[in-house]
Amino acid sequence: GSRGGAARTLRGPATMPSPVEDRMSQMVGGEAKGDGKGFKGEGKGFKGDGKGLKGGKDGKGFAKGDGKGFKGDGKGFKGDGKGKGEFMKGKGKGDGGEMVSSGKGKGKFKGDGQMVPAGQQQVVYQRQSRNAGIHTIEIYTPQFWFEQTEMEEFDARPDRYGPSVIGKYTKGIGQIQARFNTDDEDPVSFCMTVVHRLLERIEEKGFNETGRYQPDGVALGVYHAIGRIDVGTESIVDRSKSMKSYVMDIFERYGDGESNVEGVDQYNACYGGQAAGLAVLSWVESDRWDGRYGIAVATDISEAHPFFIAFVGAATTATLFFPDAPLAHHSQRATCILHRLDFCKPVGWHDMAPVTDGKYSVECYLDALDSCYKTLRKKVNDRELFQITDYNVFHTGGGYHIVKKAFERLLRNERPECRGSEREELTAVRLHPSCHILKRVGPCHTVSSFLNTASVAMSQMQEALGKVIMVFTYGSGCAATMYQLRIDDIAYFDPLEVWFLKRFYKNSVKMNPGDAIPIHNIYVETWMKFEYKPFGRQKENPDLLHALEEDVYYLGEIDKFGRRFYHRGGIKARPLDKKYELPADTAEGRPTRKHWGPLPEEKKNKIEDKLTTVDEKRRQIEYDMTFDHEAEEGNYMEIGEFNDTYRRDQKVKILKPLPDRKQHGTTIEPDGLQHSYQIVGTWARRQSQEMTQNSDGSWYFEFTLGENRWEEFYLTQDGDKKRRIYPHVERAAKDGVAVGPHDGGQSHFWFLDCRERVDVPADQMGVPGDRYRVTFRWKKMKELTWTKLQGEVGEVDRSQYFIAGSWTDFELEELKPDTSRRKGWYSTEVQMTSLGLEFKLVRNEDYSQAIYPVPTKREDRTCGKHAAINGPDASGATFWKVDGVLGGVYRIAFFRDAEDCEPAGMRVEWTKIDDRPIVELEPTYYLVGPFNDWGQKDMRKMRHPPGDVSVFTGEVEIEEMAPDEKSPEKKKFMMPFKIVQHKMPTRCVHPDKDKCTQLMEHKVVMDDKGKDLSWHIGAHPADKAKKGDVFSVKLQIAPTGAMTISWSK
């Protein structure tokens, strides 16, 4: 079963052969006889030029040139010899001219293409595919489960069903275990989890085959390799917004804004998943297929009320469709769709559970099975289906007993005489391989047919090669389809036993029935809930928070509008890396991980947990925040370095603590002395202001809310900026852990948000002019809070707006109010030079209040005037760019509605107003390196003699650092650097090789490609660099523009 063996082609890997091309491939290197069965032409078809194709040793070979090319005479590809040379590579004396298709015949194939001689492979991009089907199925089930034997014992109690229930769930229904969830998961989170896991598995295992269908033969990145996703379910959470759109959040975040993925949701009881699968299959088989994978997601939760918990089940699958599939869709299929009222979930129904007639629903199921069976028999010329198939997969309605009943119904249709041991043997061989997972999960609606298909593939592996699976899938209401899958190869699955260990039971949580009922019922009661945050784990057993899986999406919140928000890893995970944040997160006010409470601290043991108080937790956080790891290294004396006892090739360094060891982590307690406290906030442009002391010893300060409708601040003690008091997290809410007085936390501020946001308390919301009071007290623990002063109004300070542009090396220049326009407009005039015009805006000279454009692609650094606006905030790393002509003068204008704090209340525009002689700016250069975080913190300007711009100098100080990040223990005295012109990353001056010294032969280049290229002072022994030495760096510019770099101590 070679994976590539199925795709024979003469034109290259991008072409799917037709039956005629199959025949042509069989002629390669062999005899080429016409048999009268080829293309039947209506005219002349491919016009020849009298030369034909180069033949074999006897000069005849394949398709002798007779001036007619492929003759359309009903006799196909006529061969008049037995040339044994290779196709189109004869060794005889034939003329071997090219065959041009320029004739006027009415044959089917017309055009101006040419056939290329052998050895010159031409990749032809075509959308045809064959043997499309399933390459793998990713399965996800929630981690909670129970044993059905234990559930029988639980339900056998007098207050439940009594002893008659013993054996009902196991021997009667045939189940072994059941999977269920609580309120922090739903069908949407299931979808996101299973798709993200599938994408990561494709990347990890390396089975991305999209390169076979791309013009350049290179596989697409995994987040760009998916062309269609359909989601099938009966558990919708929104009557308008599709679950698929939630899944697209993954592609937008991790795929650099990828959005070109077709498909939405397919909704139908139990059949939605199969509808999604058939839709994706049809896309892969269509002439609109673009060479990418298709994914069909089936997701459902068979929720159960407390007295029916034995019938719970939950799972989701993501099925990967592509050509040349190991599980190829095969032969014919049959469908039965009827109007039946056996099962429904009416809009507005008071309960998550359906309205159903159980007995009638089973009858509809079996009637649909009979209908599909008869139709399929007819389509395969009345052949016995058991003769042409080897395994049977059935939809799971309520457990294994339904599957078994369906198989017995089919068996009676096929072989009514089958009885006893023969029947049991057929059941074991044909049916049981599909039921291994089903028996451990329970009913799961639209997911079951995919789950059971995976069970066959994983349990049979190579034993199933060449065999055929017959799948029957059903949904109440009713809709059903019967189709066949041919097993051409071993699919991308782990063997079942391995999968059980690696995925199914890993991180699983076994529950006893008494605990399972309440935690699942919390999910059942989320039906129609708004303004809801999951609490099931916390309520039933807080330790379950530590069982959250890092690669699983969990529901974080349902807001007052019913919008749902998710986070991978749930409350156990940290906030999303900033590089994956989207403009829509801010624009839509989406609550994120930081809005759902602090990270839970995993307890080492329950005794310690009981002894831990809130104050002790706060002290520990403060200790961790103030611990100085570098200073702590000075508390130890090195005894020596020795060989490890067990690994002689490994060195062990022994350290001994000094007797006068200093404590660098501090839990700061009140010292009993008199102090003053100051507040430093954005409302006063971060100028320090004195707080007032109350009679109870607390301190307070009152201020007026500005037009941003948010403010941030920190405190200082005794006016000393090195004695900051700040929160333990960035942009913290009130009543959190306060740290200090301490010289640290430079990016940590309290954040008072008064905008209308889903995570802002109603009593905190305000408008410009509202007054607020901040209160700080420090008795035993430091406490900081704030309140809105109801009914009090103050005067709002007028904002100033500044522009940071390329013409000023991005230094701030004030925008003046534009008196010719209505209030709120500001403007300035600038000339286009060779530097171009790039800019962003800043409020009140505060770079943490930047106003900037939102790029359409994450990697874009600049945007045009039509880009959306964001800010004011500290996230602005993009700039507006004016496209214009050199010498043109442009008026850049900015408007902000003082009564609208949202980005929609701002506008940026520019217009050309004049043409003037170009006045180029004097060049400026800046040193960047580790000493300023490569320019992220600040840039060190180089100096030049007055009037001479051919020589620039600047200083850098030597530090001890590791030249290679992979070997941090190997340190040298050195300092890397490069130079930036006008603070523009597109004008980076760097060497043409990394770790360059001034004694190495190299070129000095100025472009935007110097990310990993820099000079290293101290890398060469001749520098004689030591820690603390200061070196002068010299940039020399010749009249020709050539640059040289040198340095000296």
PDB file of N, CA, C and O in Angstrom, residues 921-969:
ATOM      1  N   LEU A 921      16.169  66.157   4.082  1.00  0.00           N
ATOM      2  CA  LEU A 921      16.567  66.282   5.479  1.00  0.00           C
ATOM      3  C   LEU A 921      18.009  65.838   5.656  1.00  0.00           C
ATOM      4  O   LEU A 921      18.494  64.950   4.947  1.00  0.00           O
ATOM      5  N   GLU A 922      18.671  66.455   6.607  1.00  0.00           N
ATOM      6  CA  GLU A 922      20.043  66.060   6.941  1.00  0.00           C
ATOM      7  C   GLU A 922      20.021  64.642   7.495  1.00  0.00           C
ATOM      8  O   GLU A 922      19.196  64.320   8.351  1.00  0.00           O
ATOM      9  N   PRO A 923      20.900  63.758   7.041  1.00  0.00           N
ATOM     10  CA  PRO A 923      20.852  62.367   7.521  1.00  0.00           C
ATOM     11  C   PRO A 923      21.174  62.259   9.009  1.00  0.00           C
ATOM     12  O   PRO A 923      22.004  63.004   9.530  1.00  0.00           O
ATOM     13  N   THR A 924      20.506  61.355   9.665  1.00  0.00           N
ATOM     14  CA  THR A 924      20.765  61.049  11.075  1.00  0.00           C
ATOM     15  C   THR A 924      20.900  59.545  11.223  1.00  0.00           C
ATOM     16  O   THR A 924      20.269  58.772  10.496  1.00  0.00           O
ATOM     17  N   TYR A 925      21.734  59.128  12.183  1.00  0.00           N
ATOM     18  CA  TYR A 925      21.993  57.701  12.388  1.00  0.00           C
ATOM     19  C   TYR A 925      21.897  57.384  13.880  1.00  0.00           C
ATOM     20  O   TYR A 925      22.237  58.219  14.734  1.00  0.00           O
ATOM     21  N   TYR A 926      21.450  56.163  14.167  1.00  0.00           N
ATOM     22  CA  TYR A 926      21.221  55.743  15.549  1.00  0.00           C
ATOM     23  C   TYR A 926      21.810  54.352  15.773  1.00  0.00           C
ATOM     24  O   TYR A 926      21.680  53.473  14.910  1.00  0.00           O
ATOM     25  N   LEU A 927      22.426  54.157  16.934  1.00  0.00           N
ATOM     26  CA  LEU A 927      22.963  52.845  17.309  1.00  0.00           C
ATOM     27  C   LEU A 927      21.872  52.029  17.986  1.00  0.00           C
ATOM     28  O   LEU A 927      21.143  52.531  18.853  1.00  0.00           O
ATOM     29  N   VAL A 928      21.772  50.750  17.601  1.00  0.00           N
ATOM     30  CA  VAL A 928      20.825  49.842  18.256  1.00  0.00           C
ATOM     31  C   VAL A 928      21.551  48.537  18.577  1.00  0.00           C
ATOM     32  O   VAL A 928      22.476  48.126  17.869  1.00  0.00           O
ATOM     33  N   GLY A 929      21.145  47.910  19.661  1.00  0.00           N
ATOM     34  CA  GLY A 929      21.749  46.653  20.112  1.00  0.00           C
ATOM     35  C   GLY A 929      21.051  46.160  21.353  1.00  0.00           C
ATOM     36  O   GLY A 929      19.998  46.683  21.751  1.00  0.00           O
ATOM     37  N   PRO A 930      21.619  45.168  22.027  1.00  0.00           N
ATOM     38  CA  PRO A 930      21.004  44.674  23.268  1.00  0.00           C
ATOM     39  C   PRO A 930      20.865  45.746  24.336  1.00  0.00           C
ATOM     40  O   PRO A 930      19.996  45.652  25.205  1.00  0.00           O
ATOM     41  N   PHE A 931      21.722  46.770  24.281  1.00  0.00           N
ATOM     42  CA  PHE A 931      21.673  47.833  25.294  1.00  0.00           C
ATOM     43  C   PHE A 931      20.380  48.645  25.235  1.00  0.00           C
ATOM     44  O   PHE A 931      20.012  49.305  26.201  1.00  0.00           O
ATOM     45  N   ASN A 932      19.660  48.637  24.096  1.00  0.00           N
ATOM     46  CA  ASN A 932      18.361  49.315  24.013  1.00  0.00           C
ATOM     47  C   ASN A 932      17.312  48.427  23.368  1.00  0.00           C
ATOM     48  O   ASN A 932      16.384  48.919  22.722  1.00  0.00           O
ATOM     49  N   ASP A 933      17.501  47.101  23.569  1.00  0.00           N
ATOM     50  CA  ASP A 933      16.559  46.122  23.036  1.00  0.00           C
ATOM     51  C   ASP A 933      16.377  46.306  21.539  1.00  0.00           C
ATOM     52  O   ASP A 933      15.275  46.254  21.024  1.00  0.00           O
ATOM     53  N   TRP A 934      17.519  46.518  20.856  1.00  0.00           N
ATOM     54  CA  TRP A 934      17.541  46.685  19.404  1.00  0.00           C
ATOM     55  C   TRP A 934      16.576  47.782  18.931  1.00  0.00           C
ATOM     56  O   TRP A 934      15.912  47.663  17.922  1.00  0.00           O
ATOM     57  N   GLY A 935      16.547  48.863  19.724  1.00  0.00           N
ATOM     58  CA  GLY A 935      15.767  50.020  19.319  1.00  0.00           C
ATOM     59  C   GLY A 935      14.350  50.048  19.825  1.00  0.00           C
ATOM     60  O   GLY A 935      13.635  51.026  19.605  1.00  0.00           O
ATOM     61  N   GLN A 936      13.924  49.008  20.533  1.00  0.00           N
ATOM     62  CA  GLN A 936      12.549  48.983  21.019  1.00  0.00           C
ATOM     63  C   GLN A 936      12.349  49.948  22.186  1.00  0.00           C
ATOM     64  O   GLN A 936      11.271  50.515  22.350  1.00  0.00           O
ATOM     65  N   LYS A 937      13.373  50.139  23.021  1.00  0.00           N
ATOM     66  CA  LYS A 937      13.245  51.036  24.162  1.00  0.00           C
ATOM     67  C   LYS A 937      13.602  52.469  23.778  1.00  0.00           C
ATOM     68  O   LYS A 937      12.909  53.418  24.104  1.00  0.00           O
ATOM     69  N   ASP A 938      14.719  52.621  23.106  1.00  0.00           N
ATOM     70  CA  ASP A 938      15.142  53.946  22.684  1.00  0.00           C
ATOM     71  C   ASP A 938      16.254  53.741  21.668  1.00  0.00           C
ATOM     72  O   ASP A 938      16.831  52.659  21.582  1.00  0.00           O
ATOM     73  N   MET A 939      16.551  54.767  20.900  1.00  0.00           N
ATOM     74  CA  MET A 939      17.649  54.681  19.942  1.00  0.00           C
ATOM     75  C   MET A 939      18.715  55.700  20.319  1.00  0.00           C
ATOM     76  O   MET A 939      18.401  56.843  20.662  1.00  0.00           O
ATOM     77  N   ARG A 940      19.980  55.272  20.247  1.00  0.00           N
ATOM     78  CA  ARG A 940      21.103  56.101  20.673  1.00  0.00           C
ATOM     79  C   ARG A 940      21.632  56.884  19.476  1.00  0.00           C
ATOM     80  O   ARG A 940      22.231  56.317  18.555  1.00  0.00           O
ATOM     81  N   LYS A 941      21.393  58.191  19.468  1.00  0.00           N
ATOM     82  CA  LYS A 941      21.761  59.019  18.315  1.00  0.00           C
ATOM     83  C   LYS A 941      23.270  59.217  18.229  1.00  0.00           C
ATOM     84  O   LYS A 941      23.949  59.475  19.229  1.00  0.00           O
ATOM     85  N   MET A 942      23.797  59.064  16.989  1.00  0.00           N
ATOM     86  CA  MET A 942      25.217  59.270  16.744  1.00  0.00           C
ATOM     87  C   MET A 942      25.454  60.753  16.428  1.00  0.00           C
ATOM     88  O   MET A 942      24.605  61.437  15.856  1.00  0.00           O
ATOM     89  N   ARG A 943      26.659  61.243  16.796  1.00  0.00           N
ATOM     90  CA  ARG A 943      26.995  62.650  16.609  1.00  0.00           C
ATOM     91  C   ARG A 943      27.855  62.832  15.358  1.00  0.00           C
ATOM     92  O   ARG A 943      28.499  61.890  14.888  1.00  0.00           O
ATOM     93  N   HIS A 944      27.868  64.080  14.849  1.00  0.00           N
ATOM     94  CA  HIS A 944      28.771  64.407  13.734  1.00  0.00           C
ATOM     95  C   HIS A 944      29.270  65.829  13.929  1.00  0.00           C
ATOM     96  O   HIS A 944      28.592  66.680  14.556  1.00  0.00           O
ATOM     97  N   PRO A 945      30.456  66.129  13.391  1.00  0.00           N
ATOM     98  CA  PRO A 945      30.977  67.501  13.509  1.00  0.00           C
ATOM     99  C   PRO A 945      30.043  68.488  12.819  1.00  0.00           C
ATOM    100  O   PRO A 945      29.384  68.137  11.836  1.00  0.00           O
ATOM    101  N   PRO A 946      29.946  69.718  13.300  1.00  0.00           N
ATOM    102  CA  PRO A 946      29.060  70.708  12.669  1.00  0.00           C
ATOM    103  C   PRO A 946      29.364  70.870  11.186  1.00  0.00           C
ATOM    104  O   PRO A 946      30.513  71.076  10.791  1.00  0.00           O
ATOM    105  N   GLY A 947      28.337  70.728  10.374  1.00  0.00           N
ATOM    106  CA  GLY A 947      28.480  70.904   8.934  1.00  0.00           C
ATOM    107  C   GLY A 947      29.076  69.732   8.192  1.00  0.00           C
ATOM    108  O   GLY A 947      29.155  69.752   6.961  1.00  0.00           O
ATOM    109  N   ASP A 948      29.517  68.704   8.890  1.00  0.00           N
ATOM    110  CA  ASP A 948      30.127  67.537   8.235  1.00  0.00           C
ATOM    111  C   ASP A 948      29.248  66.310   8.484  1.00  0.00           C
ATOM    112  O   ASP A 948      29.177  65.814   9.602  1.00  0.00           O
ATOM    113  N   VAL A 949      28.579  65.832   7.443  1.00  0.00           N
ATOM    114  CA  VAL A 949      27.703  64.675   7.606  1.00  0.00           C
ATOM    115  C   VAL A 949      28.320  63.440   6.956  1.00  0.00           C
ATOM    116  O   VAL A 949      27.619  62.539   6.512  1.00  0.00           O
ATOM    117  N   SER A 950      29.648  63.406   6.918  1.00  0.00           N
ATOM    118  CA  SER A 950      30.333  62.223   6.378  1.00  0.00           C
ATOM    119  C   SER A 950      30.888  61.333   7.476  1.00  0.00           C
ATOM    120  O   SER A 950      31.297  60.203   7.219  1.00  0.00           O
ATOM    121  N   VAL A 951      30.909  61.833   8.722  1.00  0.00           N
ATOM    122  CA  VAL A 951      31.429  61.055   9.846  1.00  0.00           C
ATOM    123  C   VAL A 951      30.435  61.138  11.009  1.00  0.00           C
ATOM    124  O   VAL A 951      30.042  62.245  11.406  1.00  0.00           O
ATOM    125  N   PHE A 952      30.062  59.964  11.540  1.00  0.00           N
ATOM    126  CA  PHE A 952      29.161  59.900  12.694  1.00  0.00           C
ATOM    127  C   PHE A 952      29.781  58.983  13.741  1.00  0.00           C
ATOM    128  O   PHE A 952      30.360  57.933  13.393  1.00  0.00           O
ATOM    129  N   THR A 953      29.688  59.369  15.007  1.00  0.00           N
ATOM    130  CA  THR A 953      30.253  58.553  16.088  1.00  0.00           C
ATOM    131  C   THR A 953      29.240  58.380  17.214  1.00  0.00           C
ATOM    132  O   THR A 953      28.366  59.218  17.428  1.00  0.00           O
ATOM    133  N   GLY A 954      29.394  57.264  17.928  1.00  0.00           N
ATOM    134  CA  GLY A 954      28.550  56.971  19.086  1.00  0.00           C
ATOM    135  C   GLY A 954      29.250  55.966  19.980  1.00  0.00           C
ATOM    136  O   GLY A 954      30.226  55.323  19.560  1.00  0.00           O
ATOM    137  N   GLU A 955      28.786  55.817  21.203  1.00  0.00           N
ATOM    138  CA  GLU A 955      29.460  54.940  22.168  1.00  0.00           C
ATOM    139  C   GLU A 955      28.565  53.774  22.586  1.00  0.00           C
ATOM    140  O   GLU A 955      27.341  53.930  22.691  1.00  0.00           O
ATOM    141  N   VAL A 956      29.225  52.647  22.839  1.00  0.00           N
ATOM    142  CA  VAL A 956      28.553  51.481  23.416  1.00  0.00           C
ATOM    143  C   VAL A 956      29.430  50.929  24.529  1.00  0.00           C
ATOM    144  O   VAL A 956      30.662  51.059  24.487  1.00  0.00           O
ATOM    145  N   GLU A 957      28.795  50.308  25.508  1.00  0.00           N
ATOM    146  CA  GLU A 957      29.508  49.754  26.655  1.00  0.00           C
ATOM    147  C   GLU A 957      29.512  48.236  26.573  1.00  0.00           C
ATOM    148  O   GLU A 957      28.519  47.617  26.201  1.00  0.00           O
ATOM    149  N   ILE A 958      30.626  47.629  26.932  1.00  0.00           N
ATOM    150  CA  ILE A 958      30.789  46.175  26.853  1.00  0.00           C
ATOM    151  C   ILE A 958      30.110  45.507  28.046  1.00  0.00           C
ATOM    152  O   ILE A 958      30.208  45.982  29.188  1.00  0.00           O
ATOM    153  N   GLU A 959      29.436  44.409  27.780  1.00  0.00           N
ATOM    154  CA  GLU A 959      28.812  43.604  28.832  1.00  0.00           C
ATOM    155  C   GLU A 959      29.226  42.151  28.662  1.00  0.00           C
ATOM    156  O   GLU A 959      29.787  41.765  27.630  1.00  0.00           O
ATOM    157  N   GLU A 960      28.936  41.355  29.659  1.00  0.00           N
ATOM    158  CA  GLU A 960      29.197  39.915  29.569  1.00  0.00           C
ATOM    159  C   GLU A 960      27.926  39.233  29.081  1.00  0.00           C
ATOM    160  O   GLU A 960      26.872  39.344  29.700  1.00  0.00           O
ATOM    161  N   MET A 961      28.017  38.556  27.945  1.00  0.00           N
ATOM    162  CA  MET A 961      26.840  37.925  27.362  1.00  0.00           C
ATOM    163  C   MET A 961      27.242  36.693  26.567  1.00  0.00           C
ATOM    164  O   MET A 961      28.421  36.479  26.271  1.00  0.00           O
ATOM    165  N   ALA A 962      26.238  35.880  26.235  1.00  0.00           N
ATOM    166  CA  ALA A 962      26.463  34.644  25.487  1.00  0.00           C
ATOM    167  C   ALA A 962      26.324  34.927  23.994  1.00  0.00           C
ATOM    168  O   ALA A 962      25.254  35.361  23.549  1.00  0.00           O
ATOM    169  N   PRO A 963      27.365  34.690  23.173  1.00  0.00           N
ATOM    170  CA  PRO A 963      27.238  34.892  21.726  1.00  0.00           C
ATOM    171  C   PRO A 963      26.214  33.968  21.083  1.00  0.00           C
ATOM    172  O   PRO A 963      25.573  34.328  20.106  1.00  0.00           O
ATOM    173  N   ASP A 964      26.061  32.769  21.653  1.00  0.00           N
ATOM    174  CA  ASP A 964      25.138  31.782  21.103  1.00  0.00           C
ATOM    175  C   ASP A 964      24.014  31.528  22.100  1.00  0.00           C
ATOM    176  O   ASP A 964      24.266  31.109  23.227  1.00  0.00           O
ATOM    177  N   GLU A 965      22.760  31.796  21.700  1.00  0.00           N
ATOM    178  CA  GLU A 965      21.626  31.607  22.599  1.00  0.00           C
ATOM    179  C   GLU A 965      21.472  30.146  23.014  1.00  0.00           C
ATOM    180  O   GLU A 965      20.905  29.856  24.069  1.00  0.00           O
ATOM    181  N   LYS A 966      21.931  29.218  22.186  1.00  0.00           N
ATOM    182  CA  LYS A 966      21.816  27.798  22.499  1.00  0.00           C
ATOM    183  C   LYS A 966      22.811  27.368  23.582  1.00  0.00           C
ATOM    184  O   LYS A 966      22.670  26.288  24.144  1.00  0.00           O
ATOM    185  N   SER A 967      23.819  28.186  23.848  1.00  0.00           N
ATOM    186  CA  SER A 967      24.807  27.876  24.899  1.00  0.00           C
ATOM    187  C   SER A 967      24.923  29.069  25.830  1.00  0.00           C
ATOM    188  O   SER A 967      25.939  29.787  25.843  1.00  0.00           O
ATOM    189  N   PRO A 968      23.884  29.332  26.633  1.00  0.00           N
ATOM    190  CA  PRO A 968      23.880  30.538  27.476  1.00  0.00           C
ATOM    191  C   PRO A 968      24.960  30.539  28.547  1.00  0.00           C
ATOM    192  O   PRO A 968      25.285  31.580  29.090  1.00  0.00           O
ATOM    193  N   GLU A 969      25.507  29.357  28.852  1.00  0.00           N
ATOM    194  CA  GLU A 969      26.531  29.284  29.891  1.00  0.00           C
ATOM    195  C   GLU A 969      27.896  29.769  29.386  1.00  0.00           C
ATOM    196  O   GLU A 969      28.788  30.093  30.187  1.00  0.00           O
TER     197      GLU A 969
END
